[in-house]
Short mmCIF file of C-alpha atoms in Angstrom, two decimals:
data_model
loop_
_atom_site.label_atom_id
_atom_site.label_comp_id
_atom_site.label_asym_id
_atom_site.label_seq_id
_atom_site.Cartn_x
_atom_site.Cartn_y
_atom_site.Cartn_z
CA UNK N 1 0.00 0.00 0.00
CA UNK N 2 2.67 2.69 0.87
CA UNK N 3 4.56 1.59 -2.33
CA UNK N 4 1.77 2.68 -3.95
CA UNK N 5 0.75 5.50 -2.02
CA UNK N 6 4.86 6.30 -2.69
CA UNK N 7 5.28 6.63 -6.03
CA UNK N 8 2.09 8.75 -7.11
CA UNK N 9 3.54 12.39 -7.93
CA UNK N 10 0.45 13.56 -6.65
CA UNK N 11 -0.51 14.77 -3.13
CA UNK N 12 -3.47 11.41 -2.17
CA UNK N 13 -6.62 12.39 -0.78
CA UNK N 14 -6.76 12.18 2.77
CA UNK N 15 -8.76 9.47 3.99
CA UNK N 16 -9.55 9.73 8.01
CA UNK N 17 -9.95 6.83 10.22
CA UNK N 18 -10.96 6.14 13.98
CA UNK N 19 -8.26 4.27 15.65
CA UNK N 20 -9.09 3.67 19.17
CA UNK N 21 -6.07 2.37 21.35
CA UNK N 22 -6.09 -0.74 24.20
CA UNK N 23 -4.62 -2.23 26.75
CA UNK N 24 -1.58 1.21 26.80
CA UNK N 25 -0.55 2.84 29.84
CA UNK N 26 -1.46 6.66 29.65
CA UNK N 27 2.26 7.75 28.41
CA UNK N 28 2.51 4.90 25.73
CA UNK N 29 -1.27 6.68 24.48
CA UNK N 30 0.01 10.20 24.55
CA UNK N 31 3.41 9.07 22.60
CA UNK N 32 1.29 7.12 20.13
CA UNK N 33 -1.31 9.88 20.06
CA UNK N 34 1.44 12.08 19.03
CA UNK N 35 2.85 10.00 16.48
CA UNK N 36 -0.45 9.52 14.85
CA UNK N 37 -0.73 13.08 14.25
CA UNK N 38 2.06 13.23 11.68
CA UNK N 39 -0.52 11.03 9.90
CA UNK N 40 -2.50 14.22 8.81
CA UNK N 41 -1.07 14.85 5.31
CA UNK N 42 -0.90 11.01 4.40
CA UNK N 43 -3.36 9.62 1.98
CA UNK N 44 -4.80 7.22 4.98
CA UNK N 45 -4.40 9.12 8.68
CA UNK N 46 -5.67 7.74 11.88
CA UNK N 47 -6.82 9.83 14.92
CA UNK N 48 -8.25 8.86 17.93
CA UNK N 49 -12.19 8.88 18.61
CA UNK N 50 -13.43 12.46 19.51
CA UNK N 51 -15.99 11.78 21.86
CA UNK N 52 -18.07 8.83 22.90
CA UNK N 53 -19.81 8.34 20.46
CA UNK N 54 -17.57 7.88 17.83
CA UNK N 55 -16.64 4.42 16.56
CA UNK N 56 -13.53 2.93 15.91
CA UNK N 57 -12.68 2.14 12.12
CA UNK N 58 -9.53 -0.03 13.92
CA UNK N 59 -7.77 -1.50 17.08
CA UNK N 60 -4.13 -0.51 18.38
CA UNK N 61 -3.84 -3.65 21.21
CA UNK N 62 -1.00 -4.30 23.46
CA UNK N 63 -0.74 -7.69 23.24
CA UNK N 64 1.41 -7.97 26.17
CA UNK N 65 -1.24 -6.66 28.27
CA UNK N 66 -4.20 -9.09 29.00
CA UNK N 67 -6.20 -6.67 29.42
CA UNK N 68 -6.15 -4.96 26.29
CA UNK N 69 -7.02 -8.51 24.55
CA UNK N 70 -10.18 -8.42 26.99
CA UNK N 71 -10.92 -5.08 25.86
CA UNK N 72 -10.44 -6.21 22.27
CA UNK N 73 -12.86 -9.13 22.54
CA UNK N 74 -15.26 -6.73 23.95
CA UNK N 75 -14.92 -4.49 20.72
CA UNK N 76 -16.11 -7.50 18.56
CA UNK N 77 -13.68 -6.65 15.90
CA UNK N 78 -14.20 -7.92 11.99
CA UNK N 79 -13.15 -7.77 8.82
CA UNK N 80 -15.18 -4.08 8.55
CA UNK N 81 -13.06 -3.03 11.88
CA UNK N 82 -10.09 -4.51 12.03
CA UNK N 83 -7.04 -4.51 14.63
CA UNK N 84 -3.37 -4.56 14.73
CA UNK N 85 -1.54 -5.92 17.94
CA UNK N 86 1.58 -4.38 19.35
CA UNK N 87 3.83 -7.14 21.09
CA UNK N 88 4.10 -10.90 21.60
CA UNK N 89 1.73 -13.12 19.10
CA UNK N 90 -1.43 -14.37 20.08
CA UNK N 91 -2.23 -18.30 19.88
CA UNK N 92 -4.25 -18.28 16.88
CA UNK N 93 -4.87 -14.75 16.39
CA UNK N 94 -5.62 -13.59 13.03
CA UNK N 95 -4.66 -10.02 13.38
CA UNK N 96 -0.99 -9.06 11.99
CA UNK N 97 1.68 -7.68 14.88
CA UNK N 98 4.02 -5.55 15.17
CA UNK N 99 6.99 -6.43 17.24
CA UNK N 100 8.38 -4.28 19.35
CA UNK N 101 10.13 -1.29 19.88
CA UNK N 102 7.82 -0.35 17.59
CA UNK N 103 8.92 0.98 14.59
CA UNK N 104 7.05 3.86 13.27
CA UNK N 105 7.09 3.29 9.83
CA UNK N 106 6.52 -0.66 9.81
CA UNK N 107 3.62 0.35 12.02
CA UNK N 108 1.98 2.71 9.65
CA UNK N 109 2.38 0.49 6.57
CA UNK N 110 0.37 -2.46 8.65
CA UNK N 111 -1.95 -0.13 9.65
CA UNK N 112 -2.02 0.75 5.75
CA UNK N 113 -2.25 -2.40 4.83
CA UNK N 114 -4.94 -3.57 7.08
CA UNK N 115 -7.68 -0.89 6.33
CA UNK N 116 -7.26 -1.27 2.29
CA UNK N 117 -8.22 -4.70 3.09
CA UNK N 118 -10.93 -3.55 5.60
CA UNK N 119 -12.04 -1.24 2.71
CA UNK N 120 -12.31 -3.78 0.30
CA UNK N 121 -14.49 -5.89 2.55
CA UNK N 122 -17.09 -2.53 3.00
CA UNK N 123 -16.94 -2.24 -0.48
CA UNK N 124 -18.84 -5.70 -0.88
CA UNK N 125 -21.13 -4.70 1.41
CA UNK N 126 -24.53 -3.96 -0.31
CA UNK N 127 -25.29 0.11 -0.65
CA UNK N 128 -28.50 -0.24 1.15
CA UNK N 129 -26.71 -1.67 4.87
CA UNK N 130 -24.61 1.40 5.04
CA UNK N 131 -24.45 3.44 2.22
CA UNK N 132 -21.86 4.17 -0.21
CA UNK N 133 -18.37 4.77 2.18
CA UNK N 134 -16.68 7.55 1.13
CA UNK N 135 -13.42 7.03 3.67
CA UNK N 136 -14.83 10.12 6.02
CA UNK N 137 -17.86 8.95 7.07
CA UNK N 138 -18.90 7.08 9.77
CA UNK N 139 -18.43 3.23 9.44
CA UNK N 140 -21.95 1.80 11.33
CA UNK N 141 -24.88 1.47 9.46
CA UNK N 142 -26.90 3.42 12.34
CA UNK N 143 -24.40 6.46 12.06
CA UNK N 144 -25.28 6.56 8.03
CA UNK N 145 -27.32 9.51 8.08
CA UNK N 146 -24.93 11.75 10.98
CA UNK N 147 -22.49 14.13 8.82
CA UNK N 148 -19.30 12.73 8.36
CA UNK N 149 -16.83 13.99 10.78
CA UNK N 150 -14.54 17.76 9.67
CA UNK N 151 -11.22 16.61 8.39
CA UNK N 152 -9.27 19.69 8.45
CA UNK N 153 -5.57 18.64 7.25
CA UNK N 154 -2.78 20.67 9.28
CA UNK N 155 -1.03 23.27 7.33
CA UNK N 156 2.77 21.76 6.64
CA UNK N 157 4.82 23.28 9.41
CA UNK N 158 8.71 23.13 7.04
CA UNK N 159 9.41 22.78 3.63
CA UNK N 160 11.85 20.12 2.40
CA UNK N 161 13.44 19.64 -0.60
CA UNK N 162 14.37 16.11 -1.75
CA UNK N 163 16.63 16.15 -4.85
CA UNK N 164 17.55 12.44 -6.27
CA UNK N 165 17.72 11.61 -10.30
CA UNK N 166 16.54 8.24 -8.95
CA UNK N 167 12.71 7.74 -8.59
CA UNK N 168 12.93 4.76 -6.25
CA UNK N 169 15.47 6.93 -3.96
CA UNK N 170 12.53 9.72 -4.55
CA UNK N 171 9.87 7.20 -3.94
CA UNK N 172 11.68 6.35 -0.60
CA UNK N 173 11.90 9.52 0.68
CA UNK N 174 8.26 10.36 0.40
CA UNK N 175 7.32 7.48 2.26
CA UNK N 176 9.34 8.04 4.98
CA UNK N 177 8.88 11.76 5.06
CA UNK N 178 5.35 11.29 4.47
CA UNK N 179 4.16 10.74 8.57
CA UNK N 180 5.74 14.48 9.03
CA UNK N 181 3.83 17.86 8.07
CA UNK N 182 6.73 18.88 5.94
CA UNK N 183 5.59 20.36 2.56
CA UNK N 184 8.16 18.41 0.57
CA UNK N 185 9.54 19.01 -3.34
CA UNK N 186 11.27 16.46 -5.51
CA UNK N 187 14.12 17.53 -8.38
CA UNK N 188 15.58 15.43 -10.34
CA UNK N 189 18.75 17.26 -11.34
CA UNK N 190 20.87 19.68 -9.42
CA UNK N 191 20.41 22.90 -12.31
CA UNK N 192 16.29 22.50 -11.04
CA UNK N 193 17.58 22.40 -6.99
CA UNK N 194 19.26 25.57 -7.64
CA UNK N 195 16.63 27.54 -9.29
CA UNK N 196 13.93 25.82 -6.30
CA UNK N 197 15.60 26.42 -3.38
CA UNK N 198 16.23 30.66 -4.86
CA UNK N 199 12.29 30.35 -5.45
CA UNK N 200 11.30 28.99 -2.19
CA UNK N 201 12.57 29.10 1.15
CA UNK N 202 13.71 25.57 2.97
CA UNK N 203 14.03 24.80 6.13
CA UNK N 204 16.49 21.64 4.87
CA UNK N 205 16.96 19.95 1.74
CA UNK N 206 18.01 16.00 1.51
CA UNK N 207 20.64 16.30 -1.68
CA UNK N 208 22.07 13.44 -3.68
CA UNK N 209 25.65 13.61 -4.33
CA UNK N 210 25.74 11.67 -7.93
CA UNK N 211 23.42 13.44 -10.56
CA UNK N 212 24.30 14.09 -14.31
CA UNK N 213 25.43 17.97 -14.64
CA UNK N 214 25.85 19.64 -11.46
CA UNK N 215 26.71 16.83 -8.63
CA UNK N 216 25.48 17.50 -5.23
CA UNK N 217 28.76 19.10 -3.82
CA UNK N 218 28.16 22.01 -6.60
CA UNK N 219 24.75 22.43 -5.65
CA UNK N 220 25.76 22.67 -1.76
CA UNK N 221 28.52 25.18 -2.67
CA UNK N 222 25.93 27.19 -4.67
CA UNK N 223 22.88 27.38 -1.82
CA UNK N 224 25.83 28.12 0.96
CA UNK N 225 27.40 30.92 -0.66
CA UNK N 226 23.57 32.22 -1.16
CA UNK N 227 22.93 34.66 1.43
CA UNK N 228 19.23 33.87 0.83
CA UNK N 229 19.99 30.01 1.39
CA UNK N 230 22.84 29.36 3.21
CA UNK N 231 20.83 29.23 6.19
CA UNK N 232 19.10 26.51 4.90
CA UNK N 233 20.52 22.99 6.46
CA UNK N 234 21.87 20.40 3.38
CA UNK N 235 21.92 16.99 4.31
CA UNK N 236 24.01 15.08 1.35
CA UNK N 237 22.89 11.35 0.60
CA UNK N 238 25.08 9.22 -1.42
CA UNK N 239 26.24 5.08 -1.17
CA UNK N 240 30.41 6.93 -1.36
CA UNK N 241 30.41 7.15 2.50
CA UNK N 242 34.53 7.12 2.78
CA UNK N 243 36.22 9.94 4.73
CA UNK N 244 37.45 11.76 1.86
CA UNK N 245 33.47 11.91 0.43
CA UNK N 246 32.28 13.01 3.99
CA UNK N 247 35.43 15.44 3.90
CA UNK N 248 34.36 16.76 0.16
CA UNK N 249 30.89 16.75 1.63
CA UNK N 250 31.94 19.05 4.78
CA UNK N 251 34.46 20.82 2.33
CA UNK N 252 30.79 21.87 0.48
CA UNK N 253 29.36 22.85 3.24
CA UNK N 254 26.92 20.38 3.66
CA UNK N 255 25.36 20.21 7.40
CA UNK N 256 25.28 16.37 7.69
CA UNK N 257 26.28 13.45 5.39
CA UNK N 258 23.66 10.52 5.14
CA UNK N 259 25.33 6.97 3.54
CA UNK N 260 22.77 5.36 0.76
CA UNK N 261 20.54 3.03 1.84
CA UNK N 262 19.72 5.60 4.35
CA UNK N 263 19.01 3.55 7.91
CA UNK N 264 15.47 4.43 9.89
CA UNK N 265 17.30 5.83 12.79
CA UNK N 266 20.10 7.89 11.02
CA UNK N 267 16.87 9.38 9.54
CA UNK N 268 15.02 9.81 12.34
CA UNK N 269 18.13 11.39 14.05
CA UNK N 270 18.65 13.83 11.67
CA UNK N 271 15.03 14.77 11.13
CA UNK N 272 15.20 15.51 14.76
CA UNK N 273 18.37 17.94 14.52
CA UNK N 274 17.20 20.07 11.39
CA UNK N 275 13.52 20.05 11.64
CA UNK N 276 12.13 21.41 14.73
CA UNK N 277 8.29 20.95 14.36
CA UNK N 278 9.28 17.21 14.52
CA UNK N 279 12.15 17.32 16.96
CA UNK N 280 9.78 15.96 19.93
CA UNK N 281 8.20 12.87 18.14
CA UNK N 282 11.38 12.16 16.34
CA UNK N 283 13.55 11.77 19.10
CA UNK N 284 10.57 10.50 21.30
CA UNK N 285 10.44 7.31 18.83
CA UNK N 286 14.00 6.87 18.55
CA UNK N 287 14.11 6.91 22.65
CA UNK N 288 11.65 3.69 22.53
CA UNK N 289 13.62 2.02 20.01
#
């Protein structure tokens, strides 16, 4: 599903679902409620029920935690509402895990995963039970005629410029930057970086290294001798991680150097130095990992 989600050049529409958390103590709930919020500008983004009366479109269970299994067989859940455990595997449970520490990005791909499939079960349904489900509404057929909830998506708090002459590099980036309210660009060369990052201010650009015409140590040169973009942080991505490319890198005056694949955590890290709306949660996750 994110693979999908991924490589559309396209901003998705948002879809909004009800995710209703068991069996957490109250400071996993508010660092999981947190993290959920970066889910606003995804194409599927889960927030917890607003009052009482709002159902759950899908479980979050601690599966270490009896009681949130108890809870769990109290919510009835189905193929329409789904869950997703958090922990140790269930005998015979027929809900997918996640192991932990949780990691934030297998979590939201599950979660992902599990409501298409959830969504292709409503769409089965007949039109008459509940109506035709438009991803906003609510999910019971006795909630058909309420007004669908607001879904006001949060205005992006940074913009970010990703600049890679490889789409599946590009591709990867969006999915992982995709939980954050960045406003992010793509180029594809470093000539369009240049004339993007004069046009619009960044609060950090992610800059490949190889690219036909200008390489990425050009490009860096050419924003930090910009008074109107040196401030901007660089943070150079390329597979040549030897001292003498970090030097050349530093030598640029690049703010951080990133080896290809680029790791979760090294991510996560540097997400955390550069971009402050998403210092907290950032660091947050990679304190639980």
């Amino acid at each position: 599903m994110n693979q999908t989600l991924a490589q559309q050049d396209t901003k998705p529409h948002n879809q909004r679902f009800v995710l209703e958390m068991l069996g957490f103590s109250e400071t996993e709930k508010a660092l999981l409620a947190s993290t959920f919020r970066l889910t606003g500008r995804r194409a599927f983004c889960y927030a917890e029920p607003t009052g009482p009366t709002e159902r759950a479109d899908v479980y979050l269970v601690n599966a270490d935690n009896p009681s949130g299994l108890q809870q769990l067989q109290q919510r009835v859940p189905n193929a329409y509402a789904p869950a997703l455990l958090v922990g140790r595997v269930p005998d015979a449970s027929p809900w997918p895990v996640v192991e932990k520490p949780i990691r934030w990005m297998k979590l939201f791909e599950l979660l992902d995963q599990t409501m298409l499939a959830a969504l292709t079960m409503r769409s089965g349904r007949p039109a008459s039970a509940e109506g035709q489900w438009d991803g906003r509404s609510f999910r019971r057929a006795v909630d058909r005629h309420a007004p669908p909830p607001e879904f006001l998506a949060p205005a992006p708090a940074e913009s970010v410029l990703v600049v890679d002459d490889s789409a599946t590099v590009r591709a990867f980036m969006r999915s992982r930057l995709a939980p954050f309210r960045f406003d992010v660009d793509y180029a594809e060369n470093g000539e369009a970086a240049v004339g993007m990052a004069q046009a619009k201010r960044y609060t950090c650009i992610f800059l490949d290294v190889v690219m036909p015409g200008m390489d990425g140590y050009q490009v860096c040169k050419r924003i930090k001798s910009d008074p109107a973009t040196r401030e901007t942080a660089v943070v150079m991505l390329s597979s040549k991680s030897s001292p003498f490319d970090k030097f050349r890198g530093s030598w640029a005056g690049c703010d951080a150097y990133l080896g290809k694949p680029v790791g979760e955590d090294e991510l996560l890290a540097t997400i955390g130095r550069f971009l402050p709306s998403a210092r907290r949660v950032a660091l947050s996750i990679l304190a639980r990992a």
